[in-house]
Amino acid sequence: MTSRTASWGRRAAAALIDTALVIVLPLLFTALVWAMFAGGYETVSDASGVQQSAGMSGGSSPAGLGIVLAGAVGALIVAGRMAYRQGESGQTPGKRALGLVTVGADGDVLGGPAGLRRGAAQLVNIVPLGAGYLRPLWSGDRQTWADRFVGSTVVDARR
């Protein structure tokens, strides 16, 4: 494996792929389950029988709330599993697709628990308007704040 640090653009592209897996897919699944079980299409008519509005019902029902919470928990489980696997293998699906590997200071993979810590530390990158994700653009070490927190670096593994 090469020790060349990965470019910001490739890291961002990998992050977009991973975000789609963590957020978009559970969101679509939640919407599908919502439509099947909690929501129904409803129309509201005035006293003369003229349709006034139409839309999804069930938004404030206990079933609707349960489905939304289940979707959120599902997204957290997917994110946690992905973070743990990244610690174990050095790669997320996005990093695998783009030939990137996350390594520790010793050049080896982080391990599952450190992968979870790195995943949780991503919140530090997000909170100040995503500035932590932009840090590799101006820093010589090309690390995000989460990388610095756990001592990881994302490298280009292509040969």
PDB file of C-alpha atoms in Angstrom:
ATOM      1  CA  MET A   1       0.000   0.000   0.000  1.00  0.00           C
ATOM      2  CA  THR A   2       1.238   3.465  -0.841  1.00  0.00           C
ATOM      3  CA  SER A   3       1.471   6.108   1.842  1.00  0.00           C
ATOM      4  CA  ARG A   4       0.329   8.920  -0.458  1.00  0.00           C
ATOM      5  CA  THR A   5      -2.496  10.838   1.209  1.00  0.00           C
ATOM      6  CA  ALA A   6      -5.761  10.902  -0.689  1.00  0.00           C
ATOM      7  CA  SER A   7      -6.973  14.012  -2.455  1.00  0.00           C
ATOM      8  CA  TRP A   8      -9.846  15.981  -0.998  1.00  0.00           C
ATOM      9  CA  GLY A   9     -11.964  15.427  -4.115  1.00  0.00           C
ATOM     10  CA  ARG A  10     -11.735  11.644  -3.950  1.00  0.00           C
ATOM     11  CA  ARG A  11     -12.435  11.704  -0.221  1.00  0.00           C
ATOM     12  CA  ALA A  12     -15.489  13.892  -0.815  1.00  0.00           C
ATOM     13  CA  ALA A  13     -16.747  11.567  -3.567  1.00  0.00           C
ATOM     14  CA  ALA A  14     -16.340   8.554  -1.268  1.00  0.00           C
ATOM     15  CA  ALA A  15     -18.182  10.417   1.494  1.00  0.00           C
ATOM     16  CA  LEU A  16     -21.084  11.130  -0.870  1.00  0.00           C
ATOM     17  CA  ILE A  17     -21.381   7.427  -1.695  1.00  0.00           C
ATOM     18  CA  ASP A  18     -21.320   6.537   1.999  1.00  0.00           C
ATOM     19  CA  THR A  19     -23.847   9.252   2.847  1.00  0.00           C
ATOM     20  CA  ALA A  20     -26.204   7.831   0.250  1.00  0.00           C
ATOM     21  CA  LEU A  21     -25.950   4.437   1.919  1.00  0.00           C
ATOM     22  CA  VAL A  22     -26.361   5.771   5.468  1.00  0.00           C
ATOM     23  CA  ILE A  23     -29.070   8.358   4.885  1.00  0.00           C
ATOM     24  CA  VAL A  24     -30.783   8.018   1.521  1.00  0.00           C
ATOM     25  CA  LEU A  25     -31.401   4.265   1.525  1.00  0.00           C
ATOM     26  CA  PRO A  26     -32.870   4.151   5.081  1.00  0.00           C
ATOM     27  CA  LEU A  27     -34.916   7.250   4.227  1.00  0.00           C
ATOM     28  CA  LEU A  28     -36.355   5.589   1.133  1.00  0.00           C
ATOM     29  CA  PHE A  29     -37.088   2.409   3.093  1.00  0.00           C
ATOM     30  CA  THR A  30     -38.788   4.464   5.825  1.00  0.00           C
ATOM     31  CA  ALA A  31     -40.895   6.310   3.248  1.00  0.00           C
ATOM     32  CA  LEU A  32     -41.925   3.005   1.662  1.00  0.00           C
ATOM     33  CA  VAL A  33     -42.931   1.486   5.002  1.00  0.00           C
ATOM     34  CA  TRP A  34     -44.716   4.722   5.919  1.00  0.00           C
ATOM     35  CA  ALA A  35     -46.723   4.614   2.719  1.00  0.00           C
ATOM     36  CA  MET A  36     -47.594   0.958   3.256  1.00  0.00           C
ATOM     37  CA  PHE A  37     -48.592   1.064   6.919  1.00  0.00           C
ATOM     38  CA  ALA A  38     -48.914   4.495   8.512  1.00  0.00           C
ATOM     39  CA  GLY A  39     -49.900   6.904   5.818  1.00  0.00           C
ATOM     40  CA  GLY A  40     -52.775   6.996   3.501  1.00  0.00           C
ATOM     41  CA  TYR A  41     -53.794   9.415   0.830  1.00  0.00           C
ATOM     42  CA  GLU A  42     -56.514  11.694   2.042  1.00  0.00           C
ATOM     43  CA  THR A  43     -58.571  14.448   0.504  1.00  0.00           C
ATOM     44  CA  VAL A  44     -60.365  17.127   2.429  1.00  0.00           C
ATOM     45  CA  SER A  45     -63.530  18.621   1.034  1.00  0.00           C
ATOM     46  CA  ASP A  46     -65.457  21.646   2.181  1.00  0.00           C
ATOM     47  CA  ALA A  47     -69.167  21.588   3.088  1.00  0.00           C
ATOM     48  CA  SER A  48     -70.189  21.883  -0.551  1.00  0.00           C
ATOM     49  CA  GLY A  49     -68.134  18.821  -1.501  1.00  0.00           C
ATOM     50  CA  VAL A  50     -65.333  20.718  -3.296  1.00  0.00           C
ATOM     51  CA  GLN A  51     -61.912  19.191  -2.732  1.00  0.00           C
ATOM     52  CA  GLN A  52     -59.710  21.621  -0.804  1.00  0.00           C
ATOM     53  CA  SER A  53     -56.478  19.695  -0.265  1.00  0.00           C
ATOM     54  CA  ALA A  54     -54.899  16.306  -0.716  1.00  0.00           C
ATOM     55  CA  GLY A  55     -51.911  14.648   0.854  1.00  0.00           C
ATOM     56  CA  MET A  56     -50.527  11.970   3.094  1.00  0.00           C
ATOM     57  CA  SER A  57     -52.250  11.312   6.389  1.00  0.00           C
ATOM     58  CA  GLY A  58     -50.915   9.546   9.446  1.00  0.00           C
ATOM     59  CA  GLY A  59     -48.101  11.975  10.214  1.00  0.00           C
ATOM     60  CA  SER A  60     -48.987  12.359  13.867  1.00  0.00           C
ATOM     61  CA  SER A  61     -50.138   8.814  14.462  1.00  0.00           C
ATOM     62  CA  PRO A  62     -48.213   6.567  16.872  1.00  0.00           C
ATOM     63  CA  ALA A  63     -47.494   4.210  13.977  1.00  0.00           C
ATOM     64  CA  GLY A  64     -46.066   7.078  11.938  1.00  0.00           C
ATOM     65  CA  LEU A  65     -43.827   8.188  14.781  1.00  0.00           C
ATOM     66  CA  GLY A  66     -42.685   4.607  15.325  1.00  0.00           C
ATOM     67  CA  ILE A  67     -41.798   4.195  11.657  1.00  0.00           C
ATOM     68  CA  VAL A  68     -39.808   7.441  11.615  1.00  0.00           C
ATOM     69  CA  LEU A  69     -37.953   6.441  14.800  1.00  0.00           C
ATOM     70  CA  ALA A  70     -37.256   2.992  13.371  1.00  0.00           C
ATOM     71  CA  GLY A  71     -35.843   4.627  10.244  1.00  0.00           C
ATOM     72  CA  ALA A  72     -33.588   6.867  12.342  1.00  0.00           C
ATOM     73  CA  VAL A  73     -32.394   3.915  14.404  1.00  0.00           C
ATOM     74  CA  GLY A  74     -31.810   1.979  11.190  1.00  0.00           C
ATOM     75  CA  ALA A  75     -29.657   4.802   9.822  1.00  0.00           C
ATOM     76  CA  LEU A  76     -27.634   4.881  13.074  1.00  0.00           C
ATOM     77  CA  ILE A  77     -27.117   1.124  12.904  1.00  0.00           C
ATOM     78  CA  VAL A  78     -25.952   1.352   9.283  1.00  0.00           C
ATOM     79  CA  ALA A  79     -23.599   4.229  10.169  1.00  0.00           C
ATOM     80  CA  GLY A  80     -22.205   2.388  13.200  1.00  0.00           C
ATOM     81  CA  ARG A  81     -21.675  -0.801  11.253  1.00  0.00           C
ATOM     82  CA  MET A  82     -19.969   1.105   8.459  1.00  0.00           C
ATOM     83  CA  ALA A  83     -17.699   2.935  10.940  1.00  0.00           C
ATOM     84  CA  TYR A  84     -16.755  -0.319  12.691  1.00  0.00           C
ATOM     85  CA  ARG A  85     -16.022  -2.067   9.373  1.00  0.00           C
ATOM     86  CA  GLN A  86     -13.942   0.909   8.262  1.00  0.00           C
ATOM     87  CA  GLY A  87     -11.852   0.481  11.391  1.00  0.00           C
ATOM     88  CA  GLU A  88     -11.461  -3.239  10.721  1.00  0.00           C
ATOM     89  CA  SER A  89     -10.775  -3.106   6.968  1.00  0.00           C
ATOM     90  CA  GLY A  90      -9.777   0.522   6.434  1.00  0.00           C
ATOM     91  CA  GLN A  91     -12.572   1.017   3.924  1.00  0.00           C
ATOM     92  CA  THR A  92     -16.187   2.036   3.603  1.00  0.00           C
ATOM     93  CA  PRO A  93     -18.098   1.158   0.424  1.00  0.00           C
ATOM     94  CA  GLY A  94     -17.301   4.634  -0.931  1.00  0.00           C
ATOM     95  CA  LYS A  95     -13.606   4.356  -0.128  1.00  0.00           C
ATOM     96  CA  ARG A  96     -13.490   0.858  -1.627  1.00  0.00           C
ATOM     97  CA  ALA A  97     -15.056   2.142  -4.857  1.00  0.00           C
ATOM     98  CA  LEU A  98     -12.454   4.923  -5.121  1.00  0.00           C
ATOM     99  CA  GLY A  99      -9.406   2.984  -3.935  1.00  0.00           C
ATOM    100  CA  LEU A 100      -8.941   4.749  -0.599  1.00  0.00           C
ATOM    101  CA  VAL A 101      -7.946   3.283   2.766  1.00  0.00           C
ATOM    102  CA  THR A 102      -8.086   4.794   6.259  1.00  0.00           C
ATOM    103  CA  VAL A 103      -4.987   3.945   8.280  1.00  0.00           C
ATOM    104  CA  GLY A 104      -3.586   4.815  11.677  1.00  0.00           C
ATOM    105  CA  ALA A 105      -0.270   6.484  12.460  1.00  0.00           C
ATOM    106  CA  ASP A 106       1.495   3.119  12.141  1.00  0.00           C
ATOM    107  CA  GLY A 107       0.160   2.631   8.601  1.00  0.00           C
ATOM    108  CA  ASP A 108      -2.117  -0.237   9.622  1.00  0.00           C
ATOM    109  CA  VAL A 109      -5.906  -0.250   9.880  1.00  0.00           C
ATOM    110  CA  LEU A 110      -7.397   1.364  12.990  1.00  0.00           C
ATOM    111  CA  GLY A 111      -9.435  -1.519  14.395  1.00  0.00           C
ATOM    112  CA  GLY A 112     -13.162  -1.604  15.042  1.00  0.00           C
ATOM    113  CA  PRO A 113     -13.350   0.477  18.249  1.00  0.00           C
ATOM    114  CA  ALA A 114     -11.174   3.238  16.773  1.00  0.00           C
ATOM    115  CA  GLY A 115     -13.364   3.137  13.670  1.00  0.00           C
ATOM    116  CA  LEU A 116     -16.385   3.774  15.871  1.00  0.00           C
ATOM    117  CA  ARG A 117     -14.569   6.661  17.590  1.00  0.00           C
ATOM    118  CA  ARG A 118     -13.674   8.118  14.190  1.00  0.00           C
ATOM    119  CA  GLY A 119     -17.285   7.761  13.056  1.00  0.00           C
ATOM    120  CA  ALA A 120     -18.566   9.540  16.167  1.00  0.00           C
ATOM    121  CA  ALA A 121     -15.911  12.235  15.775  1.00  0.00           C
ATOM    122  CA  GLN A 122     -17.357  13.087  12.356  1.00  0.00           C
ATOM    123  CA  LEU A 123     -19.820  15.267  14.297  1.00  0.00           C
ATOM    124  CA  VAL A 124     -16.880  17.571  15.069  1.00  0.00           C
ATOM    125  CA  ASN A 125     -16.403  18.015  11.323  1.00  0.00           C
ATOM    126  CA  ILE A 126     -20.085  18.753  10.732  1.00  0.00           C
ATOM    127  CA  VAL A 127     -20.953  21.179  13.547  1.00  0.00           C
ATOM    128  CA  PRO A 128     -19.053  24.293  12.405  1.00  0.00           C
ATOM    129  CA  LEU A 129     -20.797  24.400   8.993  1.00  0.00           C
ATOM    130  CA  GLY A 130     -18.818  21.407   7.738  1.00  0.00           C
ATOM    131  CA  ALA A 131     -15.488  23.208   8.169  1.00  0.00           C
ATOM    132  CA  GLY A 132     -13.818  20.081   9.517  1.00  0.00           C
ATOM    133  CA  TYR A 133     -14.391  18.339   6.199  1.00  0.00           C
ATOM    134  CA  LEU A 134     -12.718  21.234   4.392  1.00  0.00           C
ATOM    135  CA  ARG A 135      -9.601  21.195   6.598  1.00  0.00           C
ATOM    136  CA  PRO A 136      -7.676  18.819   4.259  1.00  0.00           C
ATOM    137  CA  LEU A 137      -7.778  21.562   1.608  1.00  0.00           C
ATOM    138  CA  TRP A 138      -5.438  23.844   3.586  1.00  0.00           C
ATOM    139  CA  SER A 139      -3.607  21.547   5.987  1.00  0.00           C
ATOM    140  CA  GLY A 140      -0.348  19.896   5.040  1.00  0.00           C
ATOM    141  CA  ASP A 141      -1.347  16.593   6.658  1.00  0.00           C
ATOM    142  CA  ARG A 142      -4.679  16.471   4.740  1.00  0.00           C
ATOM    143  CA  GLN A 143      -6.520  15.359   7.872  1.00  0.00           C
ATOM    144  CA  THR A 144     -10.006  16.309   8.986  1.00  0.00           C
ATOM    145  CA  TRP A 145     -10.553  17.145  12.634  1.00  0.00           C
ATOM    146  CA  ALA A 146     -11.944  13.630  13.158  1.00  0.00           C
ATOM    147  CA  ASP A 147      -8.769  12.175  11.611  1.00  0.00           C
ATOM    148  CA  ARG A 148      -6.633  14.206  13.982  1.00  0.00           C
ATOM    149  CA  PHE A 149      -8.762  13.126  16.935  1.00  0.00           C
ATOM    150  CA  VAL A 150      -8.125   9.404  16.324  1.00  0.00           C
ATOM    151  CA  GLY A 151      -4.767   9.691  14.540  1.00  0.00           C
ATOM    152  CA  SER A 152      -5.964   8.439  11.153  1.00  0.00           C
ATOM    153  CA  THR A 153      -5.067   9.343   7.598  1.00  0.00           C
ATOM    154  CA  VAL A 154      -6.878   8.465   4.383  1.00  0.00           C
ATOM    155  CA  VAL A 155      -4.429   7.234   1.747  1.00  0.00           C
ATOM    156  CA  ASP A 156      -4.623   6.351  -1.909  1.00  0.00           C
ATOM    157  CA  ALA A 157      -4.363   2.561  -2.183  1.00  0.00           C
ATOM    158  CA  ARG A 158      -4.341   2.375  -5.986  1.00  0.00           C
ATOM    159  CA  ARG A 159      -1.194   0.964  -7.485  1.00  0.00           C
TER     160      ARG A 159
END
